[in-house]
Amino acid sequence: MAYGKCGRRRLARGRATVTILLLLAGAAGLIYGLAFHAVPVLPKQDTPEKEVPETPPEILPEDEVGFTADELFETPSEDAPPLVIDLTDGPEPGVEMSEREVLHEVTIGGLERLPSGRLAKTYAPGEQPPSLCPT
Amino acid sequence: MEVMANPRFRRQPSRFVRLRHLVQAAFLLAWMGPLGLRLHSLCGTVFHCYACPLSTFACPVGVLANFSALGVSPFIALGTLLVAGTLIGGFVCGWLCPFGLLQDLAAKVPVPKLRLPLRAGYLRYGVLVVLVLAIPYFFGESHPLFICRLCPAGALEAGLPLAVQNAAQGESFWNSMSTVKWVVLGLFLVAMFVKYRPWCTLFCPLGAILGLFNRVAVVRLKVDDRMCTSCGACKSACKIGLAPEKQLDDPLCIRCMQCTRCDAVHLTTVFDRKKPGNLAARAGTD
């Protein structure tokens, strides 16, 4: 395509502007990835995560549930033991892993995506990573 | 012949261009660190498998594919590719890539070379979209069409050393890699002798990304319209098969700079506003 003198100058200026914008975007992405971006990662899952059923479970009649709706919402008596949720015996909470760590783990096959979409490590702290060449 | 008749077309490329393989070899030391620096939390800019025992950086294609499989946005890889692409574009393929160097050396073997239509280069975008991004995202990294399972660089730089190591330890040589990978490796090893840079021109997803920056890269090539006589000499010099006078910013261009044997084609920067005539005169002094 033939451009006039003015058009060619405008084209060159536009090209330089795009170059600068792309450089800035790249630098910003790099800095964000290196310094700020983190993702939650669960520890190694010993049992495979259960698939979430797509359809809700059937509503059971009250006699099969074992309690009525009134019992569920009644105020507990003062003699009743306090309601405590035990967190010590459950699965370990996930940790925030920086993108640099994720990148390193990826190169040793150290991460997997669970069916729920969450990330989990494929090896426990004392174990060797699966492989340097996962393929 | 008309090509020979062009007085501006030199028989040999400039001294700088003749150093290209030396530069590629020097960068090999950066990608395959003899000191065993495994900086795998950083992304490289070239096609070099991170499972290679000597690799220094993580392969950007492997990172993109694996991050896609994990459903995580790869800011480091994208940022690295954006910066490298915007600075030098296809020069990464022609001057830095170790896999490119291997194919360049193989191409020196005097065997008749196959020429495919340039349109075949669009296959690279298919590889990028399907094998690097879509399949990992929808089916995970265990899918047989996951890019790392088909990658010849991985087979050559990581699989083959692993096979040799296994054989040395008394284990099976052939069971070190999948049959598909052995086949891919075999095909690639044959193809690199009968076609110039077969991986780069037909399949490389990294080259597909970096080639897009040729138009806007800081360091770029330029044709001086006033000096160009459309003699076709630059096209005959281009090993990819491009016509530099019209396709200088084509995504397939690896910036080998063979076309700069003609004084009408010269190196410049995107910020250079000087008149082409002056630049051409400068290039002619080389």
PDB file of C-alpha atoms in Angstrom, chain A residues 5 8-9 12-20 22-23 25-27 29-30 32-34 37 39 99-108 111-113 117 119 132-135, chain B residues 38 40-42 50-51 58 63 66-77 79-80 82-83 86-87 136-137 148-149 158 181 213 215-218 220 225 249 270-271 273:
ATOM      1  CA  LYS A   5       4.855  11.379   3.418  1.00  0.00           C
ATOM      2  CA  ARG A   8       4.027   7.182   6.517  1.00  0.00           C
ATOM      3  CA  ARG A   9       5.057   9.376   9.429  1.00  0.00           C
ATOM      4  CA  ALA A  12       5.595   5.055  12.094  1.00  0.00           C
ATOM      5  CA  ARG A  13       4.365   7.030  15.105  1.00  0.00           C
ATOM      6  CA  GLY A  14       1.436   4.634  15.597  1.00  0.00           C
ATOM      7  CA  ARG A  15       3.763   1.655  15.359  1.00  0.00           C
ATOM      8  CA  ALA A  16       6.103   3.158  17.960  1.00  0.00           C
ATOM      9  CA  THR A  17       3.160   3.830  20.271  1.00  0.00           C
ATOM     10  CA  VAL A  18       1.963   0.235  19.989  1.00  0.00           C
ATOM     11  CA  THR A  19       5.508  -0.967  20.697  1.00  0.00           C
ATOM     12  CA  ILE A  20       5.738   1.129  23.851  1.00  0.00           C
ATOM     13  CA  LEU A  22       3.179  -3.659  24.468  1.00  0.00           C
ATOM     14  CA  LEU A  23       6.469  -3.245  26.293  1.00  0.00           C
ATOM     15  CA  ALA A  25       2.048  -4.379  29.266  1.00  0.00           C
ATOM     16  CA  GLY A  26       4.733  -7.070  29.181  1.00  0.00           C
ATOM     17  CA  ALA A  27       6.721  -5.441  31.968  1.00  0.00           C
ATOM     18  CA  GLY A  29       2.599  -8.677  33.531  1.00  0.00           C
ATOM     19  CA  LEU A  30       6.086  -9.813  34.411  1.00  0.00           C
ATOM     20  CA  TYR A  32       2.760  -8.769  38.657  1.00  0.00           C
ATOM     21  CA  GLY A  33       3.579 -12.428  38.042  1.00  0.00           C
ATOM     22  CA  LEU A  34       6.919 -12.288  39.809  1.00  0.00           C
ATOM     23  CA  HIS A  37       0.359 -13.155  41.744  1.00  0.00           C
ATOM     24  CA  VAL A  39      -2.763 -19.045  43.865  1.00  0.00           C
ATOM     25  CA  GLU A  99       3.445 -17.837  40.638  1.00  0.00           C
ATOM     26  CA  ARG A 100       7.201 -18.409  40.692  1.00  0.00           C
ATOM     27  CA  GLU A 101       6.692 -21.394  42.975  1.00  0.00           C
ATOM     28  CA  VAL A 102       3.824 -22.666  40.824  1.00  0.00           C
ATOM     29  CA  LEU A 103       6.059 -22.336  37.762  1.00  0.00           C
ATOM     30  CA  HIS A 104       8.783 -24.332  39.467  1.00  0.00           C
ATOM     31  CA  GLU A 105       6.317 -26.997  40.598  1.00  0.00           C
ATOM     32  CA  VAL A 106       4.940 -27.290  37.073  1.00  0.00           C
ATOM     33  CA  THR A 107       8.381 -28.182  35.731  1.00  0.00           C
ATOM     34  CA  ILE A 108       8.561 -31.187  38.080  1.00  0.00           C
ATOM     35  CA  LEU A 111       0.743 -29.810  40.780  1.00  0.00           C
ATOM     36  CA  GLU A 112      -2.581 -31.123  39.557  1.00  0.00           C
ATOM     37  CA  ARG A 113      -6.033 -29.658  39.059  1.00  0.00           C
ATOM     38  CA  GLY A 117     -10.968 -26.781  39.899  1.00  0.00           C
ATOM     39  CA  LEU A 119      -4.985 -26.986  42.708  1.00  0.00           C
ATOM     40  CA  LEU A 132      11.468 -34.304  36.076  1.00  0.00           C
ATOM     41  CA  CYS A 133       9.969 -35.477  32.807  1.00  0.00           C
ATOM     42  CA  PRO A 134       6.271 -36.128  33.377  1.00  0.00           C
ATOM     43  CA  THR A 135       5.649 -37.016  29.730  1.00  0.00           C
TER      44      THR A 135
ATOM     45  CA  ARG B  38      18.021 -24.663  37.324  1.00  0.00           C
ATOM     46  CA  HIS B  40      12.900 -22.991  36.722  1.00  0.00           C
ATOM     47  CA  SER B  41      10.886 -20.379  38.515  1.00  0.00           C
ATOM     48  CA  LEU B  42      11.715 -18.108  35.586  1.00  0.00           C
ATOM     49  CA  TYR B  50      12.782 -27.795  31.021  1.00  0.00           C
ATOM     50  CA  ALA B  51      13.025 -31.546  31.541  1.00  0.00           C
ATOM     51  CA  ALA B  58      11.407 -23.109  32.032  1.00  0.00           C
ATOM     52  CA  VAL B  63       4.493 -23.314  30.964  1.00  0.00           C
ATOM     53  CA  ASN B  66       0.655 -26.615  31.965  1.00  0.00           C
ATOM     54  CA  PHE B  67      -0.832 -23.400  33.327  1.00  0.00           C
ATOM     55  CA  SER B  68      -3.722 -23.877  30.936  1.00  0.00           C
ATOM     56  CA  ALA B  69      -4.172 -27.398  32.318  1.00  0.00           C
ATOM     57  CA  LEU B  70      -4.127 -26.001  35.864  1.00  0.00           C
ATOM     58  CA  GLY B  71      -6.456 -23.125  35.010  1.00  0.00           C
ATOM     59  CA  VAL B  72      -3.972 -20.498  36.222  1.00  0.00           C
ATOM     60  CA  SER B  73      -3.104 -17.312  34.323  1.00  0.00           C
ATOM     61  CA  PRO B  74       0.592 -17.420  33.347  1.00  0.00           C
ATOM     62  CA  PHE B  75       1.598 -13.785  33.936  1.00  0.00           C
ATOM     63  CA  ILE B  76       5.334 -14.545  34.054  1.00  0.00           C
ATOM     64  CA  ALA B  77       5.315 -16.463  30.765  1.00  0.00           C
ATOM     65  CA  GLY B  79       5.082 -11.014  30.356  1.00  0.00           C
ATOM     66  CA  THR B  80       8.367 -12.616  29.275  1.00  0.00           C
ATOM     67  CA  LEU B  82       5.559  -9.835  25.459  1.00  0.00           C
ATOM     68  CA  VAL B  83       8.808  -8.150  26.468  1.00  0.00           C
ATOM     69  CA  THR B  86       8.301  -6.503  21.537  1.00  0.00           C
ATOM     70  CA  LEU B  87      12.028  -5.967  21.826  1.00  0.00           C
ATOM     71  CA  PRO B 136      -4.736 -28.879  28.232  1.00  0.00           C
ATOM     72  CA  TYR B 137      -7.534 -26.627  29.489  1.00  0.00           C
ATOM     73  CA  CYS B 148       4.621 -31.886  25.801  1.00  0.00           C
ATOM     74  CA  ARG B 149       3.674 -35.459  24.918  1.00  0.00           C
ATOM     75  CA  ALA B 158      14.988 -34.705  27.737  1.00  0.00           C
ATOM     76  CA  LYS B 181       7.325 -39.647  21.081  1.00  0.00           C
ATOM     77  CA  PHE B 213       5.659  -9.086  16.978  1.00  0.00           C
ATOM     78  CA  ARG B 215       5.590  -5.757  12.782  1.00  0.00           C
ATOM     79  CA  VAL B 216       5.999  -3.804  16.004  1.00  0.00           C
ATOM     80  CA  ALA B 217       9.291  -5.035  17.467  1.00  0.00           C
ATOM     81  CA  VAL B 218      11.771  -2.383  18.547  1.00  0.00           C
ATOM     82  CA  ARG B 220      13.213  -4.603  12.906  1.00  0.00           C
ATOM     83  CA  ASP B 225      11.537   1.620  -1.491  1.00  0.00           C
ATOM     84  CA  ASP B 249       7.206  -8.366   8.750  1.00  0.00           C
ATOM     85  CA  VAL B 270      10.822   1.227  15.348  1.00  0.00           C
ATOM     86  CA  PHE B 271      11.758   4.653  16.694  1.00  0.00           C
ATOM     87  CA  ARG B 273      12.442   8.470  11.949  1.00  0.00           C
TER      88      ARG B 273
END
